[in-house]
CSV table of C-alpha atoms and ligand atoms in Angstrom, one decimal:
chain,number,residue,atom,x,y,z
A,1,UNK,CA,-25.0,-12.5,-5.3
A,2,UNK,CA,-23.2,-15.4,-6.6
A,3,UNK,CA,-21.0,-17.1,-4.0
A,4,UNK,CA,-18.2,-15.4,-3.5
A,5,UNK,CA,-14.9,-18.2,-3.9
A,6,UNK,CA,-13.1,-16.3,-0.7
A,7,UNK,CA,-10.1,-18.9,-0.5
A,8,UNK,CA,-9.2,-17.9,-4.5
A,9,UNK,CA,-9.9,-14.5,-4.6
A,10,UNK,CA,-7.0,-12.6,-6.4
A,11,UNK,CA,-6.1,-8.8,-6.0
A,12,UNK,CA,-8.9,-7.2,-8.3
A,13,UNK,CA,-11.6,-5.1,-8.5
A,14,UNK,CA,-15.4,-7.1,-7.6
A,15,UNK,CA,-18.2,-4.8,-7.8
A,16,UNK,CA,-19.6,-4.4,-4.0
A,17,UNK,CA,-23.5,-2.9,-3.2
A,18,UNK,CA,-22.1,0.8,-2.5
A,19,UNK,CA,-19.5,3.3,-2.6
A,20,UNK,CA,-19.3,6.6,-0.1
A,21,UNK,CA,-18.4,9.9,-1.3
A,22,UNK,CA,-17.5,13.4,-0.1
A,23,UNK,CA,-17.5,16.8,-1.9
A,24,UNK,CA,-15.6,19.9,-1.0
A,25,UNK,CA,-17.0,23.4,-1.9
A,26,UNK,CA,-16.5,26.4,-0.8
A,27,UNK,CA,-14.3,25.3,1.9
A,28,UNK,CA,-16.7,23.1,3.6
A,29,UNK,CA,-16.4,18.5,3.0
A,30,UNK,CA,-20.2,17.5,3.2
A,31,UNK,CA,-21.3,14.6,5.4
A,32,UNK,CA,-20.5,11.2,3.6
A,33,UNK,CA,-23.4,9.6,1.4
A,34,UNK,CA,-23.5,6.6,0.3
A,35,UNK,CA,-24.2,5.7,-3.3
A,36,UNK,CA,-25.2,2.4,-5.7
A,37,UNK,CA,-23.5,4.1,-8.8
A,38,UNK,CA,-19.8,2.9,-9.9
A,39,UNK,CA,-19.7,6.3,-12.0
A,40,UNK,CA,-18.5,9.5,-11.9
A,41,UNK,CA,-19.6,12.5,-13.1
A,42,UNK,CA,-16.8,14.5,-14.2
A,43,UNK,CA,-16.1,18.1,-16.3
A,44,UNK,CA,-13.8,17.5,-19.1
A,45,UNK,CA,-11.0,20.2,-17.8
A,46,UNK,CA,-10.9,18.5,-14.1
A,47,UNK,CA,-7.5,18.9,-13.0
A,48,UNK,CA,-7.6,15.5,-11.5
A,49,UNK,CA,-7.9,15.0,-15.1
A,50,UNK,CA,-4.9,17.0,-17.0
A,51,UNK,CA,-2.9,17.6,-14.1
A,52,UNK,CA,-2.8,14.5,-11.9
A,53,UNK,CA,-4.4,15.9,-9.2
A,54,UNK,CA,-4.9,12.6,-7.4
A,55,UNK,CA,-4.3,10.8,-5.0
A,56,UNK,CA,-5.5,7.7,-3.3
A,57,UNK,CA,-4.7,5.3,-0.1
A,58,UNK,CA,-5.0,1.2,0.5
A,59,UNK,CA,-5.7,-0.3,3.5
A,60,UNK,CA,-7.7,-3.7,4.3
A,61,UNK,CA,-10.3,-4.5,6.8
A,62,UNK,CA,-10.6,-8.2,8.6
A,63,UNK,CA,-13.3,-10.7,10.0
A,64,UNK,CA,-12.2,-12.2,13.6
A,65,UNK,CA,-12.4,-15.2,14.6
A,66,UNK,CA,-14.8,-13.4,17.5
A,67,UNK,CA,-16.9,-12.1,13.9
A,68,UNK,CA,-15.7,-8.7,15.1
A,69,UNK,CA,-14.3,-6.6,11.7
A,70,UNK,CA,-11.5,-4.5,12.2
A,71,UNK,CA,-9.9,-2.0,10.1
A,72,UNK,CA,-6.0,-1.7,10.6
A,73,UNK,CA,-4.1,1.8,10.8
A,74,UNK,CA,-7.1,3.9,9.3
A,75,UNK,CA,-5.4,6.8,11.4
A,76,UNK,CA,-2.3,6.7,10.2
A,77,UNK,CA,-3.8,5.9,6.3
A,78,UNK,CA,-5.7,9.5,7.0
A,79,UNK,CA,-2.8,11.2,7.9
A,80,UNK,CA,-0.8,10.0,4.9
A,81,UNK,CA,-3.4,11.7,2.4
A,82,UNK,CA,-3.3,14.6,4.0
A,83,UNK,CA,0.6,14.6,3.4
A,84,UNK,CA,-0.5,13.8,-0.4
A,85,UNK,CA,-3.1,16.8,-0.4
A,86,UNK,CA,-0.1,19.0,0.8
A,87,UNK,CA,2.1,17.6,-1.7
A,88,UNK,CA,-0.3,18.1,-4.9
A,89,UNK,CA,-2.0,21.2,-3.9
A,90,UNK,CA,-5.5,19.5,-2.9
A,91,UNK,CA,-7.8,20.8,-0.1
A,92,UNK,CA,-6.5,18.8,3.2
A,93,UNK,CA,-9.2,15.8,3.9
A,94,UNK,CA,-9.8,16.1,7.7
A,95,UNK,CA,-8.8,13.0,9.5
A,96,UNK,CA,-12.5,12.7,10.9
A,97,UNK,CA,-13.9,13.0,7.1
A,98,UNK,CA,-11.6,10.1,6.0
A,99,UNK,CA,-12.7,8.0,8.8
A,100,UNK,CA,-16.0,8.6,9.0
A,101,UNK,CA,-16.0,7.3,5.1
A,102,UNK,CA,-14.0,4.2,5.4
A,103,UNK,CA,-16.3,3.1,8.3
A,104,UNK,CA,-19.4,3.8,6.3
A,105,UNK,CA,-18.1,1.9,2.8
A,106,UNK,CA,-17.0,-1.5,5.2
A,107,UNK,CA,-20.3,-1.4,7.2
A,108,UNK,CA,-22.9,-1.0,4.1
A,109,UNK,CA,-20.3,-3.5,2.2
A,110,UNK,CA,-20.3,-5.8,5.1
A,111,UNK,CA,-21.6,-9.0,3.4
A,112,UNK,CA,-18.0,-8.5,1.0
A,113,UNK,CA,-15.4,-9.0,4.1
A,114,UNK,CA,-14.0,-12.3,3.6
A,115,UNK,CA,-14.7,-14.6,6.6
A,116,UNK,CA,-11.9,-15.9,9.2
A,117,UNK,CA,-9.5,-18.1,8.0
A,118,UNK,CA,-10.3,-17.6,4.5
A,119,UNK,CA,-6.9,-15.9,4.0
A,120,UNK,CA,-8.3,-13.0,2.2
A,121,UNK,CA,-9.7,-9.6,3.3
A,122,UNK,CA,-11.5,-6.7,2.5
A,123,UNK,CA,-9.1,-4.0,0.6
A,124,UNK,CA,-10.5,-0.3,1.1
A,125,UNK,CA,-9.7,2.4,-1.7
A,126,UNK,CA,-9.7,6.0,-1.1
A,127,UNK,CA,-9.8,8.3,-4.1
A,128,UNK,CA,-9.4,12.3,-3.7
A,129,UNK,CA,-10.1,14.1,-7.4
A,130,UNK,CA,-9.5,17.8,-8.1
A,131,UNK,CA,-13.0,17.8,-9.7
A,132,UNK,CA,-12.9,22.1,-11.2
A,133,UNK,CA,-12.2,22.9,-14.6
A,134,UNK,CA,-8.7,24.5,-14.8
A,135,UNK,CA,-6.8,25.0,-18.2
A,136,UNK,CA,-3.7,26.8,-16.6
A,137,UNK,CA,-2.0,24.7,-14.5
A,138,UNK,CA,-3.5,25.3,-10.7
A,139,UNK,CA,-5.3,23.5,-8.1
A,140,UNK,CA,-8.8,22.9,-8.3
A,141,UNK,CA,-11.3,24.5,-6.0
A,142,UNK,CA,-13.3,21.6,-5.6
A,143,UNK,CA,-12.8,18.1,-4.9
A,144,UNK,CA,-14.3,14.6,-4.6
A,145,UNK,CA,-13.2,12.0,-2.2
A,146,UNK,CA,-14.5,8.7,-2.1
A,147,UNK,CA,-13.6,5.4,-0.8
A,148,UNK,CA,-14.9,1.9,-2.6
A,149,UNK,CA,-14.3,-1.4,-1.2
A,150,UNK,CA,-13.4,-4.4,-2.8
A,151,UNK,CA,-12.8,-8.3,-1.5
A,152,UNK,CA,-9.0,-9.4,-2.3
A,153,UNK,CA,-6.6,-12.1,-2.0
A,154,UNK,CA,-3.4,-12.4,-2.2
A,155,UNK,CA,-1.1,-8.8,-4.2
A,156,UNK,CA,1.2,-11.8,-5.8
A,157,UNK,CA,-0.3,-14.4,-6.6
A,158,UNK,CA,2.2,-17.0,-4.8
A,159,UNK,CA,1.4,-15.2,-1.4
A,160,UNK,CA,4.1,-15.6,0.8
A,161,UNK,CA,6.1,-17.7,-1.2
A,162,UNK,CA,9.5,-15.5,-2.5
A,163,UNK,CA,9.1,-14.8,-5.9
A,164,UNK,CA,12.3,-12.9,-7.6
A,165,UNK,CA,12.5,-8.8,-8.0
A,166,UNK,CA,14.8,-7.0,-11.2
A,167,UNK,CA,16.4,-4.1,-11.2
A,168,UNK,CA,16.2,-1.8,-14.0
A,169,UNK,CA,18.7,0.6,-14.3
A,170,UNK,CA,17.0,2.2,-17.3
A,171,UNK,CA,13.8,3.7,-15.3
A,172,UNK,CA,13.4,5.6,-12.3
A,173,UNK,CA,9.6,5.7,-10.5
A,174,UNK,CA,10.3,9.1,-8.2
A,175,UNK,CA,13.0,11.9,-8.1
A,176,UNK,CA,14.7,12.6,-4.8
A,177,UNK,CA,12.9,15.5,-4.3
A,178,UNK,CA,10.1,15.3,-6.3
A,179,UNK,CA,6.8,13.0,-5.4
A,180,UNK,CA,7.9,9.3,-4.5
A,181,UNK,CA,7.0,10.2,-1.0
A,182,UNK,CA,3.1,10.7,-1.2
A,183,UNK,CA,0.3,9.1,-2.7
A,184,UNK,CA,-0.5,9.9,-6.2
A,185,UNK,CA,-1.6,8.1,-9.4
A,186,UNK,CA,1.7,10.2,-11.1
A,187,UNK,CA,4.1,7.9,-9.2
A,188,UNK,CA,2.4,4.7,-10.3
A,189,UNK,CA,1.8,5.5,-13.9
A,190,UNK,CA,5.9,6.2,-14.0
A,191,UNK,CA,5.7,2.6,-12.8
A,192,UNK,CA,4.2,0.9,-15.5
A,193,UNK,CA,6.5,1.0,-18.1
A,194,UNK,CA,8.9,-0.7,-15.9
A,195,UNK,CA,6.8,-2.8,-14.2
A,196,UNK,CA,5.3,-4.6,-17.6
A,197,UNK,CA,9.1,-4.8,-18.8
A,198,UNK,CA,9.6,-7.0,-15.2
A,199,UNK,CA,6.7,-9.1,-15.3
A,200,UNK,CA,7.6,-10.4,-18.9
A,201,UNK,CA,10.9,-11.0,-17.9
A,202,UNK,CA,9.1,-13.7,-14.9
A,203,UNK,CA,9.8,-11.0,-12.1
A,204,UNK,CA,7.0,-10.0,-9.4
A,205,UNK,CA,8.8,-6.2,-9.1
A,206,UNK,CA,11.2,-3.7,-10.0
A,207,UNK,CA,13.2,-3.0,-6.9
A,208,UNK,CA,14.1,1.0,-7.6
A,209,UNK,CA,17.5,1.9,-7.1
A,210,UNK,CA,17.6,5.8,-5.7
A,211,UNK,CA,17.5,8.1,-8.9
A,212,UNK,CA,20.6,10.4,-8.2
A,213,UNK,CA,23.3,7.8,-7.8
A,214,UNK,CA,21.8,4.6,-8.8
A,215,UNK,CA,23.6,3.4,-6.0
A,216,UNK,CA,21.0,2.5,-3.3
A,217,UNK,CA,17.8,0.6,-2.9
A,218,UNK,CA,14.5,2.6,-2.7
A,219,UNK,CA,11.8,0.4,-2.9
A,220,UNK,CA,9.9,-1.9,-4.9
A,221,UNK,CA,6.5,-0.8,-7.5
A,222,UNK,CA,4.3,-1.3,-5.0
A,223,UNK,CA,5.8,-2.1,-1.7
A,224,UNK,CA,8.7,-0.9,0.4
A,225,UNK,CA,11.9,-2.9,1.0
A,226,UNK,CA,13.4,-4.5,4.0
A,227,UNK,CA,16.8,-7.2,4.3
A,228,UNK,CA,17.5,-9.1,7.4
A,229,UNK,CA,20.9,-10.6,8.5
A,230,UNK,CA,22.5,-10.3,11.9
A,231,UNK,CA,19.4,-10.4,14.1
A,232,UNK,CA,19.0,-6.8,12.4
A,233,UNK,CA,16.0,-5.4,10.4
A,234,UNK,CA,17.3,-3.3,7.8
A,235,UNK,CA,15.1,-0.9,5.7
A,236,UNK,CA,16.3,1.7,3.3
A,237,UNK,CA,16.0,5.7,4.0
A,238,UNK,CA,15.0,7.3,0.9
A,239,UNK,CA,13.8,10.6,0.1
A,240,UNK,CA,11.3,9.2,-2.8
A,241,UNK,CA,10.1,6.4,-1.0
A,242,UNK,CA,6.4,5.7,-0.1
A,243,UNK,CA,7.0,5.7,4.3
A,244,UNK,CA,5.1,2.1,4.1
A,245,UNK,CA,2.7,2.0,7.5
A,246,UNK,CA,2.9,-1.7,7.5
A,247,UNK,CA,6.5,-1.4,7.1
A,248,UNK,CA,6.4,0.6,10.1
A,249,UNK,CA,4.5,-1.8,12.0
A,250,UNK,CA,6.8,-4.3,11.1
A,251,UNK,CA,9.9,-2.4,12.3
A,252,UNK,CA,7.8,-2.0,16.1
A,253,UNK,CA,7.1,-5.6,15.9
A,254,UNK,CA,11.0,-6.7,14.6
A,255,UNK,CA,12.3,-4.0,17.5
A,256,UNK,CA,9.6,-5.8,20.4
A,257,UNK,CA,10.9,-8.9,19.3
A,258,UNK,CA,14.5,-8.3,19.8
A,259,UNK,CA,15.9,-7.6,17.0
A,260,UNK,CA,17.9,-4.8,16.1
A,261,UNK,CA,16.1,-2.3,13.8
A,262,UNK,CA,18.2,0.0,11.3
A,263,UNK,CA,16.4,2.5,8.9
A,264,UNK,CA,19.4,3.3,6.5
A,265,UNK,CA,20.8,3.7,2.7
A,266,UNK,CA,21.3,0.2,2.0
A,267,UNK,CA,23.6,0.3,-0.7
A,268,UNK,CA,23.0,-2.5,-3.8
A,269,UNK,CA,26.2,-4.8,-3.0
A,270,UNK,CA,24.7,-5.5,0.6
A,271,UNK,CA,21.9,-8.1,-1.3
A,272,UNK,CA,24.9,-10.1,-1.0
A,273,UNK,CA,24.7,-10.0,2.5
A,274,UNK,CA,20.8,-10.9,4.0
A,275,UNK,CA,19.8,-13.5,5.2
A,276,UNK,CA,15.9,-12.4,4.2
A,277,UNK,CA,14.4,-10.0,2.1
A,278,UNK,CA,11.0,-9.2,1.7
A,279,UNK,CA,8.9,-6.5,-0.2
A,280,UNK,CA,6.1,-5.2,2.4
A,281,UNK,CA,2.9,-3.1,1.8
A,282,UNK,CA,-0.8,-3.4,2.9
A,283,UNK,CA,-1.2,-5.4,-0.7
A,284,UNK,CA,1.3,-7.4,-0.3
A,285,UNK,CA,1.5,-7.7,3.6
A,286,UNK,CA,4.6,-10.1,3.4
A,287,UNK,CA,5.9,-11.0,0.5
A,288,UNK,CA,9.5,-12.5,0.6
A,289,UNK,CA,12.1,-12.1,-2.0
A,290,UNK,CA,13.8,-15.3,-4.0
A,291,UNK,CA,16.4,-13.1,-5.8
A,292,UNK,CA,17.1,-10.0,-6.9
A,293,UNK,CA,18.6,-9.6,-10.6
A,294,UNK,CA,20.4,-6.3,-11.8
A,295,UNK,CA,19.4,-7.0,-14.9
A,296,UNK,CA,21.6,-4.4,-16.8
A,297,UNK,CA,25.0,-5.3,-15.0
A,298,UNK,CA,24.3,-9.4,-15.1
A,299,UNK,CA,24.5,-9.2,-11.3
A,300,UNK,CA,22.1,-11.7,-8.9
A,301,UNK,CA,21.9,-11.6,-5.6
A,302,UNK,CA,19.9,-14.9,-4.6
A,303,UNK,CA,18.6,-14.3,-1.3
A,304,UNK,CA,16.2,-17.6,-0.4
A,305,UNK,CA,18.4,-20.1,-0.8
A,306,UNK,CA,15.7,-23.1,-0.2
A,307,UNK,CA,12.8,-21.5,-1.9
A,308,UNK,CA,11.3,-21.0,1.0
A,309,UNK,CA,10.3,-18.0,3.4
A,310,UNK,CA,13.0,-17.3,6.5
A,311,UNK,CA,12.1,-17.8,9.8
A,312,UNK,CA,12.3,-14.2,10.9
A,313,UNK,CA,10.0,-13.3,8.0
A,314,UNK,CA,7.3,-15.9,8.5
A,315,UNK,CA,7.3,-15.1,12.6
A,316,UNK,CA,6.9,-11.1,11.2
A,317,UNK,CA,4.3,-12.4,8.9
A,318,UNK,CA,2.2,-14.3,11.5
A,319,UNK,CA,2.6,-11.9,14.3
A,320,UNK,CA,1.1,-9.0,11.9
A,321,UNK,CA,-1.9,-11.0,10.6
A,322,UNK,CA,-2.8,-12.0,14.1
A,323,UNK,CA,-2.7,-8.5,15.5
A,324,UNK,CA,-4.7,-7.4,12.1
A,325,UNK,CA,-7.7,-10.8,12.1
A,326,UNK,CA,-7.9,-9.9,16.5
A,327,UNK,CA,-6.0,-13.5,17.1
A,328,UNK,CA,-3.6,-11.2,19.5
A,329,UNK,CA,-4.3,-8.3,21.5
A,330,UNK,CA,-3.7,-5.0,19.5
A,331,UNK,CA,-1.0,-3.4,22.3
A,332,UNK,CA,-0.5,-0.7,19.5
A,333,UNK,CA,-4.0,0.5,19.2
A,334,UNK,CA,-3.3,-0.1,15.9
A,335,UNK,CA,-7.1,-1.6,14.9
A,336,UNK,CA,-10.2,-0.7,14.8
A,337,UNK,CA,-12.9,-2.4,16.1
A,338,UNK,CA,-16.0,-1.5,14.5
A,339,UNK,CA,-19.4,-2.1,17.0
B,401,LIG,N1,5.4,1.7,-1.5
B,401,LIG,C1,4.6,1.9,-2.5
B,401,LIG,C2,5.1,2.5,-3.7
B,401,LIG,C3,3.2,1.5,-2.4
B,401,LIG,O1,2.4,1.7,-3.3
B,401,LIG,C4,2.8,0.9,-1.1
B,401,LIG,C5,1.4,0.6,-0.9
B,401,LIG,O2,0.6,1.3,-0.4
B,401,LIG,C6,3.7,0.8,-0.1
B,401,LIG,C7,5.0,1.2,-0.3
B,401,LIG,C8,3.3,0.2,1.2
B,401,LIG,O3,2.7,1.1,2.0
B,401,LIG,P1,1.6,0.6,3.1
B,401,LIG,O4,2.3,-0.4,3.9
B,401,LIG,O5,1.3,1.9,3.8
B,401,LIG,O6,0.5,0.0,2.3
B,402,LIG,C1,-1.3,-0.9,-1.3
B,402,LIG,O1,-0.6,-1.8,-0.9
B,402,LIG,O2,-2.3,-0.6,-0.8
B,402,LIG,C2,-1.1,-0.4,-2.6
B,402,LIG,O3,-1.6,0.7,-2.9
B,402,LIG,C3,-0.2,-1.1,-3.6
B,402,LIG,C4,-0.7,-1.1,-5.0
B,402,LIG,C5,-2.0,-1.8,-5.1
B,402,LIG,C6,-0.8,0.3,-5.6
């Protein structure tokens, strides 16, 4: 293996020594097994294929300072893609299976987990495929999960330095009641459109307003959306969001660190009013927001007014990574340690 450059790495794929996979038939997920090949073997009429049967999950994995490597919120990544296998018809993954898999792909990869202090970290990829051939549109009787591994840096490429969002009143990612709340590839390819039209323009994101009244904030492409002003946390409630578990872990930390925590429609006009914003997600852990531009109604809302990262954000910011590299005790049980 070349030497790996871990202090430049971007957010891409790097080809690691193996992959573990899963198969469901006839009712029954057999043992995980590990395999060199970065292929799949797949029938033409798949339904992850025609019918986006899909869905996936992203979390990281983190070399302490102690050389200990801990994976953060596997659980609760688990028990969002068994909400996604609900949602899309899919046989449910068993929390043990999904486990079980993640640990096996970061231990045989273990020479790819950036080391302490290199700022980057190992990003895990779980992939469950409806894998029968269907032509009508039903679920698939058989699937395949599988979970590759991959070395990353920094999601934006100025890492936690605020980089402006747009709003684009002319797409919507999710319907209130439709998908936005699980897991799926559909969600993200509704994304795209939108998201190339914002990276010309020199945006990192589209922050989604909600899709019925184009009124509130939902979230951003690939991260979830939180203001601060007041001593207050303030994160929007959203029936087509993606519930974030980082943002989650950043509400317990806000709340233990005294400040007041409000899950809530946050309507646009209130940009005006934080002191902070930040878009949040296990890509982009932290990444703070310079401005937000409503493109079609010539409104901005500048939020950073130096350039730089608040102090409320940088404090959340450190006080996550250190729980996730083992630099402070994990009170949550939020980690795992692997032996
Ligand atoms: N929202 C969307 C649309 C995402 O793709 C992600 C990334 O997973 C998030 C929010 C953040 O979720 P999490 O913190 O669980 O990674
Ligand atoms: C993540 O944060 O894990 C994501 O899935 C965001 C994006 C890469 C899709």
């Amino acid at each position: 293996m070349n030497e790996i450059d871990w202090a430049n790495l971007s957010f891409g794929y790097m080809k690691t020594d193996y992959n573990v996979r899963s198969y469901y038939k006839d009712g029954k997920w057999s043992a995980p097994a590990e395999t060199t090949s970065e292929q799949i073997d797949i029938h033409m009429a798949a339904t992850c294929l025609h019918y986006g049967q899909e869905a996936f999950e992203g979390l990281k994995a983190f070399r302490g300072k102690d050389g200990k490597i801990r994976i953060f919120r596997m659980r609760d990544n688990a028990l969002r893609m068994i909400s996604s296998c609900q949602g899309i018809m899919m046989a449910e993954l068993p929390v043990e299976v999904f486990e079980e898999t993640v640990i096996k792909a970061v231990k045989m990869n273990e020479r790819f987990i950036p080391p302490y202090g290199s700022g980057a970290s190992l990003y895990i990829r779980p992939l469950l495929l409806g894998m029968s051939p269907q032509v009508g549109v039903k679920p698939s009787a058989e699937y395949l999960f599988l979970v590759f591994v991959t070395p990353v840096g920094p999601y934006f490429k100025e890492g936690f330095k605020p980089t402006p969002v747009a709003i684009l009143r002319g797409y919507d990612r999710a319907a209130p009641l439709g998908t936005g709340t699980i897991k799926i590839g559909g969600n993200y390819a509704a994304s795209l459109v939108a998201g190339h039209k914002a990276h010309e323009m020199g945006y990192s994101a589209v922050l989604y307003l909600d899709a019925k009244e184009k009124k509130y904030l939902d979230e951003c492409g690939p991260a979830n959306f939180f203001g601060i002003k007041n001593n207050t946390y303030i994160t929007p409630l959203s029936s087509s969001i993606l519930p974030s578990i980082t943002n989650r872990s950043l509400m317990q930390l806000a709340e233990d660190m005294g400040l007041k925590v409000e899950r809530r429609q946050v309507a646009e006009e209130e940009l005006a009013t934080f002191e902070e914003a930040g878009q949040v997600g296990t890509a982009a852990v932290i990444s703070p927001i310079l401005k937000v531009d409503d493109i079609d109604e010539n409104k901005s809302y500048v939020i950073s007014k130096d350039g730089n990262a608040g102090p409320i954000s940088t404090k959340l910011y450190n006080k996550l990574r250190a729980i996730q590299l083992g630099d402070e005790p994990d009170t949550y049980g939020w980690v795992t340690v692997l032996e």
